[in-house]
């Protein structure tokens, strides 16, 4: 179960764990637990990614609750109308 940070009638924001794979890809075809499927099962409806976070990266993942919303959010990220902020935690 993933922590849902925010949800309204258009989108959902979840706290993605560092080990989480957002969706199926060529990176690990054998992976059975995907963030998109977990969120879909939790809220009972399909979700559409607006952006991705690398598997070892944890943080807030934003998804649309309708394909059009996911597409518009993705466009805003691509056109830098939305901004991602990364904070690095290092050791050594």
Tab-separated table of C-alpha atoms in Angstrom:
chain	number	residue	atom	x	y	z
A	1	UNK	CA	0.000	0.000	0.000
A	2	UNK	CA	1.344	3.435	-0.960
A	3	UNK	CA	0.860	6.690	0.914
A	4	UNK	CA	-1.594	8.927	-0.963
A	5	UNK	CA	-0.502	12.502	-0.337
A	6	UNK	CA	-3.303	14.227	-2.214
A	7	UNK	CA	-6.263	13.186	-4.337
A	8	UNK	CA	-9.060	15.141	-5.940
A	9	UNK	CA	-11.410	14.563	-8.870
A	10	UNK	CA	-8.583	15.088	-11.421
A	11	UNK	CA	-5.343	13.701	-10.019
A	12	UNK	CA	-3.596	11.732	-7.314
A	13	UNK	CA	-0.160	12.289	-5.779
A	14	UNK	CA	1.571	9.380	-4.063
A	15	UNK	CA	4.781	8.849	-2.147
A	16	UNK	CA	6.818	6.506	-4.392
A	17	UNK	CA	9.290	4.286	-2.541
A	18	UNK	CA	12.897	4.049	-3.736
A	19	UNK	CA	12.489	0.469	-4.906
A	20	UNK	CA	9.272	1.119	-6.830
A	21	UNK	CA	9.048	0.681	-10.583
A	22	UNK	CA	6.452	3.137	-11.936
A	23	UNK	CA	5.212	1.037	-14.842
A	24	UNK	CA	6.192	-1.933	-16.947
A	25	UNK	CA	9.294	-1.390	-19.033
A	26	UNK	CA	12.232	-3.214	-20.501
A	27	UNK	CA	14.176	-2.542	-17.291
A	28	UNK	CA	12.680	-5.461	-15.429
A	29	UNK	CA	10.042	-7.434	-17.267
A	30	UNK	CA	9.736	-9.867	-14.354
A	31	UNK	CA	8.718	-7.163	-11.853
A	32	UNK	CA	5.288	-7.941	-10.449
A	33	UNK	CA	4.722	-4.911	-8.186
A	34	UNK	CA	4.298	-1.665	-10.122
A	35	UNK	CA	3.416	1.719	-8.631
A	36	UNK	CA	0.692	2.393	-11.225
A	37	UNK	CA	-1.024	-0.936	-10.544
A	38	UNK	CA	-0.749	-0.503	-6.786
A	39	UNK	CA	-2.352	2.956	-6.932
A	40	UNK	CA	-5.031	1.713	-9.328
A	41	UNK	CA	-5.911	-1.097	-6.937
A	42	UNK	CA	-5.896	1.250	-3.920
A	43	UNK	CA	-8.254	3.857	-5.385
A	44	UNK	CA	-10.279	1.572	-7.644
A	45	UNK	CA	-9.650	3.321	-10.964
A	46	UNK	CA	-7.030	3.604	-13.685
A	47	UNK	CA	-4.283	6.205	-13.349
A	48	UNK	CA	-2.166	7.899	-16.007
A	49	UNK	CA	1.398	8.983	-15.266
A	50	UNK	CA	2.338	12.614	-15.767
A	51	UNK	CA	6.044	11.919	-15.145
A	52	UNK	CA	8.298	9.199	-13.851
A	53	UNK	CA	10.903	8.832	-11.156
A	54	UNK	CA	13.826	6.459	-11.591
A	55	UNK	CA	13.500	3.213	-9.711
A	56	UNK	CA	16.093	4.054	-7.008
A	57	UNK	CA	14.541	7.522	-6.515
A	58	UNK	CA	11.823	8.089	-3.930
A	59	UNK	CA	9.480	11.050	-3.898
A	60	UNK	CA	6.129	12.408	-4.991
A	61	UNK	CA	4.653	10.904	-8.151
A	62	UNK	CA	1.785	12.730	-9.833
A	63	UNK	CA	-0.839	10.841	-11.860
A	64	UNK	CA	-3.985	11.891	-13.657
A	65	UNK	CA	-7.241	10.073	-13.034
A	66	UNK	CA	-8.204	10.442	-16.710
A	67	UNK	CA	-6.007	9.958	-19.782
A	68	UNK	CA	-6.495	13.577	-20.866
A	69	UNK	CA	-5.419	14.869	-17.445
A	70	UNK	CA	-2.315	12.664	-17.493
A	71	UNK	CA	-1.480	13.892	-20.999
A	72	UNK	CA	-1.926	17.579	-20.077
A	73	UNK	CA	0.174	17.199	-16.923
A	74	UNK	CA	2.909	15.430	-18.911
A	75	UNK	CA	2.914	18.304	-21.431
A	76	UNK	CA	3.320	20.809	-18.609
A	77	UNK	CA	6.357	18.902	-17.308
A	78	UNK	CA	7.830	18.629	-20.816
A	79	UNK	CA	7.365	22.354	-21.466
A	80	UNK	CA	8.823	23.243	-18.037
A	81	UNK	CA	5.560	24.839	-16.908
A	82	UNK	CA	5.898	22.629	-13.823
A	83	UNK	CA	9.060	22.146	-11.904
A	84	UNK	CA	10.585	19.122	-10.185
A	85	UNK	CA	12.950	19.663	-7.285
A	86	UNK	CA	15.476	16.999	-6.367
A	87	UNK	CA	17.287	16.727	-3.059
A	88	UNK	CA	20.278	14.392	-2.859
A	89	UNK	CA	21.071	12.363	0.213
A	90	UNK	CA	24.602	11.028	0.126
A	91	UNK	CA	26.959	9.234	2.429
A	92	UNK	CA	30.703	8.809	2.506
